[in-house]
């Protein structure tokens, strides 16, 4: 079967791999959609690997159909023909973190993660433990299921960390696929959304997803613009998705007294002085993706509210187009891409 690998220094190849077969407790999923995620670019742009290196298939946003079931998998867990989403980390399965639906936080066994220590989803088939699959609602496309499995689910998880958002104003910094998903969910849940980005195209999409106010931070001072839109007080809730230090500082600065701020953009360094900050009574939280349970609830919510997750995708590719697809994605100026099986 075909699978996409990164050879470092922006090298991409489509290579041949053995079609996997399932061990006990495992299933084989025919990948119907495999999302491209901003975190792919860390590896894509990384140092070149030796020509002899064994490379793992890339892609950690899989969605597809079960085509083979290993020994010991009950029909209630997974069966051939099931349309499934995948929670893309798995741990020991029995510790408190795994049992509460957070296998990515397993401390008992090193979590298995596609592209890190397992083959990923930019391929025709993928082998995974049956318990990592979950039903994809009938009305949702495979591409929507792939998005919910990472970026869109991450936005859902972050809003849960912010708590009750109905009727409040939330500023969402960064309108990439995660930020746009957060804008869509927050508007749907009854919040007034102020969307911030440097790309007008993304802000236009944020409007279409329900943002009440959009702020182009390439043209105006984001903090001033958000204060102006909130009668000088700032928003009660702030979500930072960009991972850029300067932007994360703005997110911290702009929150209203008693505000809640959630940081999910990876890579920002944030500094604050308690004397200057504590009189604002802020609550600062972080959030890392979502639990298995919340991934399912997120999909149910998207299904029930008929949310336009599909509109996140601006580009659809086949595996053979991998080089072109990642050259496009590396520019980071447009929406979200997905590899789809023809
Ligand atoms: Zn991802
Ligand atoms: Zn565990």
Short mmCIF file of C-alpha atoms and ligand atoms in Angstrom, two decimals:
data_model
loop_
_atom_site.label_atom_id
_atom_site.label_comp_id
_atom_site.label_asym_id
_atom_site.label_seq_id
_atom_site.Cartn_x
_atom_site.Cartn_y
_atom_site.Cartn_z
CA UNK A 1 0.00 0.00 0.00
CA UNK A 2 1.01 3.62 -0.41
CA UNK A 3 2.03 5.75 2.58
CA UNK A 4 3.41 9.27 2.89
CA UNK A 5 6.71 9.81 4.72
CA UNK A 6 8.70 12.92 5.56
CA UNK A 7 12.43 12.71 4.87
CA UNK A 8 13.21 16.01 6.62
CA UNK A 9 14.09 19.43 5.28
CA UNK A 10 10.64 19.57 3.61
CA UNK A 11 11.15 16.28 1.79
CA UNK A 12 8.00 14.23 1.11
CA UNK A 13 7.77 10.81 -0.54
CA UNK A 14 5.06 8.29 -1.27
CA UNK A 15 6.52 4.88 -0.41
CA UNK A 16 5.31 1.29 -0.51
CA UNK A 17 4.42 -0.44 2.77
CA UNK A 18 3.05 -3.85 3.66
CA UNK A 19 -0.70 -3.84 4.20
CA UNK A 20 -0.96 -4.32 8.01
CA UNK A 21 -2.78 -7.28 9.54
CA UNK A 22 -4.52 -7.11 12.93
CA UNK A 23 -3.09 -8.61 16.12
CA UNK A 24 -5.28 -9.57 19.09
CA UNK A 25 -7.56 -6.70 20.06
CA UNK A 26 -6.71 -4.74 16.92
CA UNK A 27 -8.55 -3.71 13.78
CA UNK A 28 -7.54 -2.59 10.30
CA UNK A 29 -9.16 0.62 9.12
CA UNK A 30 -9.34 1.53 5.46
CA UNK A 31 -8.48 5.21 5.62
CA UNK A 32 -11.10 7.28 3.83
CA UNK A 33 -9.91 10.69 5.10
CA UNK A 34 -6.66 11.75 6.77
CA UNK A 35 -6.39 15.36 7.85
CA UNK A 36 -3.36 17.62 7.54
CA UNK A 37 -2.56 19.24 10.89
CA UNK A 38 -0.38 22.23 11.74
CA UNK A 39 1.73 20.01 13.98
CA UNK A 40 2.77 17.95 10.89
CA UNK A 41 4.90 20.91 9.87
CA UNK A 42 7.28 20.49 12.82
CA UNK A 43 8.41 17.15 11.35
CA UNK A 44 8.10 18.27 7.74
CA UNK A 45 10.43 21.19 8.37
CA UNK A 46 12.75 19.15 10.61
CA UNK A 47 16.30 18.01 9.94
CA UNK A 48 16.94 15.68 7.01
CA UNK A 49 17.05 11.96 7.91
CA UNK A 50 19.60 9.40 6.76
CA UNK A 51 18.58 7.69 3.48
CA UNK A 52 18.68 4.33 5.30
CA UNK A 53 16.35 5.44 8.13
CA UNK A 54 13.11 3.50 8.68
CA UNK A 55 10.39 6.10 8.40
CA UNK A 56 6.90 6.03 9.81
CA UNK A 57 3.84 6.90 7.78
CA UNK A 58 2.66 10.44 8.61
CA UNK A 59 -0.85 11.64 9.49
CA UNK A 60 -2.63 11.59 12.85
CA UNK A 61 -6.18 12.61 11.92
CA UNK A 62 -7.60 9.34 10.58
CA UNK A 63 -11.15 8.40 9.76
CA UNK A 64 -12.37 5.41 7.80
CA UNK A 65 -14.05 2.05 7.65
CA UNK A 66 -13.15 -1.13 9.51
CA UNK A 67 -12.16 -3.86 7.02
CA UNK A 68 -10.59 -6.50 9.29
CA UNK A 69 -10.94 -7.45 12.96
CA UNK A 70 -8.33 -9.27 15.06
CA UNK A 71 -8.82 -12.03 17.63
CA UNK A 72 -10.75 -11.17 20.77
CA UNK A 73 -12.53 -8.08 19.45
CA UNK A 74 -16.23 -8.27 20.32
CA UNK A 75 -18.80 -7.16 17.75
CA UNK A 76 -20.00 -4.57 20.25
CA UNK A 77 -16.57 -2.91 20.14
CA UNK A 78 -15.87 -3.01 16.41
CA UNK A 79 -16.94 -4.97 13.36
CA UNK A 80 -16.24 -5.02 9.64
CA UNK A 81 -18.10 -2.21 7.87
CA UNK A 82 -18.25 0.19 10.82
CA UNK A 83 -17.61 3.84 9.92
CA UNK A 84 -15.24 5.02 12.64
CA UNK A 85 -13.41 7.98 14.07
CA UNK A 86 -10.15 7.29 15.86
CA UNK A 87 -8.69 8.71 19.05
CA UNK A 88 -5.10 8.92 17.97
CA UNK A 89 -3.22 8.04 21.16
CA UNK A 90 -3.30 4.84 23.14
CA UNK A 91 -1.79 3.90 26.48
CA UNK A 92 -1.88 0.92 28.88
CA UNK A 93 -5.70 0.89 28.88
CA UNK A 94 -6.01 0.26 32.63
CA UNK A 95 -4.50 3.19 34.57
CA UNK A 96 -6.66 6.04 35.87
CA UNK A 97 -5.79 8.30 32.95
CA UNK A 98 -6.60 5.66 30.34
CA UNK A 99 -9.82 4.63 32.14
CA UNK A 100 -11.03 8.23 32.28
CA UNK A 101 -10.58 8.55 28.53
CA UNK A 102 -7.19 10.28 28.50
CA UNK A 103 -4.78 7.65 27.09
CA UNK A 104 -2.47 10.42 25.84
CA UNK A 105 -1.72 11.09 29.53
CA UNK A 106 -0.93 7.48 30.42
CA UNK A 107 2.11 7.29 32.71
CA UNK A 108 2.17 3.49 32.98
CA UNK A 109 3.16 2.76 29.41
CA UNK A 110 4.63 5.07 26.83
CA UNK A 111 1.59 6.25 24.84
CA UNK A 112 1.54 5.01 21.28
CA UNK A 113 1.09 7.87 18.83
CA UNK A 114 0.82 7.62 15.05
CA UNK A 115 3.83 9.29 13.35
CA UNK A 116 5.82 9.22 16.61
CA UNK A 117 6.11 5.50 17.32
CA UNK A 118 3.37 3.95 15.12
CA UNK A 119 2.51 4.24 11.45
CA UNK A 120 0.06 7.05 10.79
CA UNK A 121 -2.95 7.63 8.58
CA UNK A 122 -1.59 9.12 5.35
CA UNK A 123 -1.85 5.64 3.86
CA UNK A 124 -4.43 3.26 2.48
CA UNK A 125 -4.79 1.23 5.70
CA UNK A 126 -3.94 1.65 9.37
CA UNK A 127 -3.74 -0.83 12.25
CA UNK A 128 -5.07 0.32 15.63
CA UNK A 129 -6.47 -1.12 18.89
CA UNK A 130 -10.22 -1.67 18.54
CA UNK A 131 -10.96 0.37 21.66
CA UNK A 132 -9.51 3.45 19.97
CA UNK A 133 -12.30 3.46 17.39
CA UNK A 134 -15.60 5.19 17.95
CA UNK A 135 -18.71 5.47 15.80
CA UNK A 136 -18.88 8.21 13.19
CA UNK A 137 -22.45 9.54 13.06
CA UNK A 138 -24.12 8.63 9.73
CA UNK A 139 -24.61 12.22 8.63
CA UNK A 140 -20.95 13.19 9.10
CA UNK A 141 -18.43 12.77 6.31
CA UNK A 142 -15.13 10.97 6.82
CA UNK A 143 -13.36 14.35 6.45
CA UNK A 144 -15.48 15.81 9.26
CA UNK A 145 -14.65 12.78 11.41
CA UNK A 146 -10.94 13.32 10.74
CA UNK A 147 -11.18 16.98 11.83
CA UNK A 148 -13.06 16.04 15.00
CA UNK A 149 -10.28 13.54 15.75
CA UNK A 150 -7.77 16.36 16.23
CA UNK A 151 -8.18 20.09 15.49
CA UNK A 152 -11.94 20.43 15.88
CA UNK A 153 -11.97 18.16 18.93
CA UNK A 154 -9.15 20.23 20.42
CA UNK A 155 -11.31 23.37 20.11
CA UNK A 156 -14.20 21.51 21.80
CA UNK A 157 -11.93 20.37 24.64
CA UNK A 158 -10.63 23.92 25.20
CA UNK A 159 -14.14 25.37 25.44
CA UNK A 160 -14.99 22.74 28.06
CA UNK A 161 -12.00 23.99 30.08
CA UNK A 162 -13.36 27.55 29.90
CA UNK A 163 -16.64 26.37 31.40
CA UNK A 164 -20.02 27.99 30.92
CA UNK A 165 -19.71 30.24 27.89
CA UNK A 166 -23.34 30.90 26.99
CA UNK A 167 -24.13 34.63 26.97
CA UNK A 168 -20.51 35.64 27.50
CA UNK A 169 -18.04 37.33 25.17
CA UNK A 170 -15.07 35.25 24.05
CA UNK A 171 -12.05 36.46 22.10
CA UNK A 172 -10.49 33.69 19.98
CA UNK A 173 -6.92 34.47 18.93
CA UNK A 174 -5.92 32.70 15.69
CA UNK A 175 -8.44 31.48 13.11
CA UNK A 176 -6.65 28.45 11.73
CA UNK A 177 -8.62 25.17 11.75
CA UNK A 178 -8.61 25.00 15.57
CA UNK A 179 -9.54 28.66 16.08
CA UNK A 180 -12.26 28.52 13.43
CA UNK A 181 -13.69 25.40 15.06
CA UNK A 182 -13.71 27.23 18.41
CA UNK A 183 -15.48 30.20 16.81
CA UNK A 184 -18.08 27.85 15.34
CA UNK A 185 -18.71 26.02 18.64
CA UNK A 186 -18.70 29.15 20.82
CA UNK A 187 -21.20 30.94 18.56
CA UNK A 188 -23.38 27.83 18.49
CA UNK A 189 -23.24 27.60 22.30
CA UNK A 190 -24.54 31.16 22.65
CA UNK A 191 -21.38 33.20 23.13
CA UNK A 192 -20.55 36.48 21.41
CA UNK A 193 -17.32 35.75 19.52
CA UNK A 194 -14.53 38.22 18.72
CA UNK A 195 -12.25 36.51 16.17
CA UNK A 196 -8.65 37.67 15.73
CA UNK A 197 -6.24 36.79 12.90
CA UNK A 198 -3.81 38.39 10.48
CA UNK A 199 -5.39 36.83 7.36
CA UNK A 200 -8.53 38.46 5.99
CA UNK A 201 -9.66 35.22 4.33
CA UNK A 202 -9.69 33.44 7.68
CA UNK A 203 -11.60 36.33 9.26
CA UNK A 204 -14.20 36.15 6.49
CA UNK A 205 -14.64 32.48 7.29
CA UNK A 206 -14.86 33.28 11.01
CA UNK A 207 -17.78 35.59 10.19
CA UNK A 208 -19.44 32.79 8.24
CA UNK A 209 -18.94 30.52 11.28
CA UNK A 210 -20.75 33.01 13.53
CA UNK A 211 -18.16 35.53 14.77
CA UNK A 212 -19.84 38.75 15.86
CA UNK A 213 -16.70 40.92 15.56
CA UNK A 214 -13.54 40.26 13.55
CA UNK A 215 -10.20 41.92 14.25
CA UNK A 216 -7.41 41.95 11.67
CA UNK A 217 -4.36 42.19 13.91
CA UNK A 218 -2.10 42.89 10.91
CA UNK A 219 -3.88 46.21 10.53
CA UNK A 220 -4.96 47.28 14.03
CA UNK A 221 -3.81 46.75 17.62
CA UNK A 222 -5.73 43.65 18.70
CA UNK A 223 -5.93 44.61 22.39
CA UNK A 224 -7.28 48.08 21.62
CA UNK A 225 -9.77 46.75 19.09
CA UNK A 226 -11.07 44.09 21.49
CA UNK A 227 -11.38 46.61 24.32
CA UNK A 228 -13.29 48.95 21.99
CA UNK A 229 -15.68 46.08 21.20
CA UNK A 230 -16.25 45.34 24.90
CA UNK A 231 -16.87 48.85 26.29
CA UNK A 232 -13.28 49.01 27.50
CA UNK A 233 -13.58 46.08 29.89
CA UNK A 234 -12.24 43.21 27.77
CA UNK A 235 -13.85 39.80 27.15
CA UNK A 236 -14.79 37.49 30.02
CA UNK A 237 -13.27 34.55 28.12
CA UNK A 238 -10.18 34.28 25.95
CA UNK A 239 -8.86 31.37 23.89
CA UNK A 240 -5.33 31.51 22.45
CA UNK A 241 -4.66 29.11 19.55
CA UNK A 242 -1.70 30.66 17.71
CA UNK A 243 1.19 29.60 19.94
CA UNK A 244 2.96 32.89 19.16
CA UNK A 245 4.48 34.49 22.28
CA UNK A 246 3.48 38.06 21.41
CA UNK A 247 -0.10 37.01 20.69
CA UNK A 248 -0.32 34.92 23.85
CA UNK A 249 0.73 38.01 25.83
CA UNK A 250 -2.09 39.98 24.19
CA UNK A 251 -4.52 37.22 25.14
CA UNK A 252 -3.42 37.54 28.77
CA UNK A 253 -3.52 41.34 28.73
CA UNK A 254 -6.96 41.77 27.20
CA UNK A 255 -9.05 39.55 29.51
CA UNK A 256 -11.64 41.31 31.69
CA UNK A 257 -11.37 41.22 35.51
CA UNK A 258 -12.44 37.71 36.65
CA UNK A 259 -11.67 36.57 33.12
CA UNK A 260 -10.82 32.98 32.15
CA UNK A 261 -8.05 32.38 29.62
CA UNK A 262 -7.23 29.08 27.94
CA UNK A 263 -3.93 28.54 26.11
CA UNK A 264 -3.81 25.78 23.50
CA UNK A 265 -1.38 27.18 20.92
CA UNK A 266 1.90 25.26 21.26
CA UNK A 267 5.19 27.09 21.60
CA UNK A 268 4.40 30.42 23.28
CA UNK A 269 6.32 31.56 26.35
CA UNK A 270 4.13 33.62 28.65
CA UNK A 271 5.38 35.72 31.55
CA UNK A 272 3.35 37.48 34.18
CA UNK A 273 4.03 39.16 37.46
CA UNK A 274 1.63 38.22 40.26
CA UNK A 275 1.57 41.73 41.74
CA UNK A 276 0.50 43.20 38.41
CA UNK A 277 -1.91 40.39 37.63
CA UNK A 278 -3.61 39.16 40.78
CA UNK A 279 -5.93 42.11 41.21
CA UNK A 280 -7.57 41.10 37.96
CA UNK A 281 -8.58 37.77 39.58
CA UNK A 282 -7.78 35.84 36.40
CA UNK A 283 -8.14 32.10 35.88
CA UNK A 284 -5.50 30.77 33.49
CA UNK A 285 -5.83 27.24 32.12
CA UNK A 286 -4.30 25.12 29.39
CA UNK A 287 -5.88 22.33 27.39
CA UNK A 288 -4.44 19.39 25.46
CA UNK A 289 -6.70 17.87 22.79
CA UNK A 290 -9.68 15.98 24.23
CA UNK A 291 -10.67 12.73 25.90
CA UNK A 292 -12.15 9.76 24.03
CA UNK A 293 -15.52 10.50 25.63
CA UNK A 294 -15.47 14.15 24.60
CA UNK A 295 -14.43 13.24 21.06
CA UNK A 296 -17.67 11.24 20.81
CA UNK A 297 -19.72 14.02 22.41
CA UNK A 298 -18.16 16.55 20.04
CA UNK A 299 -19.21 14.46 17.02
CA UNK A 300 -22.73 14.07 18.44
CA UNK A 301 -22.99 17.83 18.93
CA UNK A 302 -21.76 18.59 15.40
CA UNK A 303 -24.29 16.08 14.07
CA UNK A 304 -27.21 17.39 16.15
CA UNK A 305 -26.54 21.08 15.46
CA UNK A 306 -25.68 20.45 11.79
CA UNK A 307 -22.48 22.50 12.15
CA UNK A 308 -20.49 23.15 8.95
CA UNK A 309 -17.27 21.34 9.93
CA UNK A 310 -16.94 20.32 6.27
CA UNK A 311 -16.38 24.00 5.39
CA UNK A 312 -13.07 23.97 7.27
CA UNK A 313 -11.56 22.07 4.35
CA UNK A 314 -10.26 24.28 1.58
CA UNK A 315 -8.14 21.61 -0.15
CA UNK A 316 -8.66 17.90 -0.83
CA UNK A 317 -5.81 15.74 -2.04
CA UNK A 318 -4.96 12.15 -2.93
CA UNK A 319 -1.87 10.40 -1.52
CA UNK A 320 -0.10 10.79 -4.88
CA UNK A 321 -0.30 14.57 -4.50
CA UNK A 322 1.61 14.57 -1.20
CA UNK A 323 4.51 16.77 -2.37
CA UNK A 324 2.22 19.47 -3.76
CA UNK A 325 -0.10 19.22 -0.76
CA UNK A 326 2.63 19.89 1.80
CA UNK A 327 4.21 22.66 -0.30
CA UNK A 328 0.80 24.35 -0.19
CA UNK A 329 0.31 23.66 3.52
CA UNK A 330 3.77 24.95 4.42
CA UNK A 331 2.69 28.44 3.32
CA UNK A 332 0.03 28.45 6.10
CA UNK A 333 -2.09 31.06 4.38
CA UNK A 334 -5.27 29.12 3.74
CA UNK A 335 -7.67 26.66 5.34
CA UNK A 336 -7.30 22.96 6.03
CA UNK A 337 -6.29 20.09 3.77
CA UNK A 338 -7.24 16.43 3.83
CA UNK A 339 -6.11 13.33 1.95
CA UNK A 340 -9.09 11.34 0.73
CA UNK A 341 -9.27 7.86 -0.77
CA UNK A 342 -10.66 7.93 -4.29
ZN1 LIG B 1 -3.49 17.25 14.69
ZN1 LIG B 2 -2.62 4.05 31.02
#
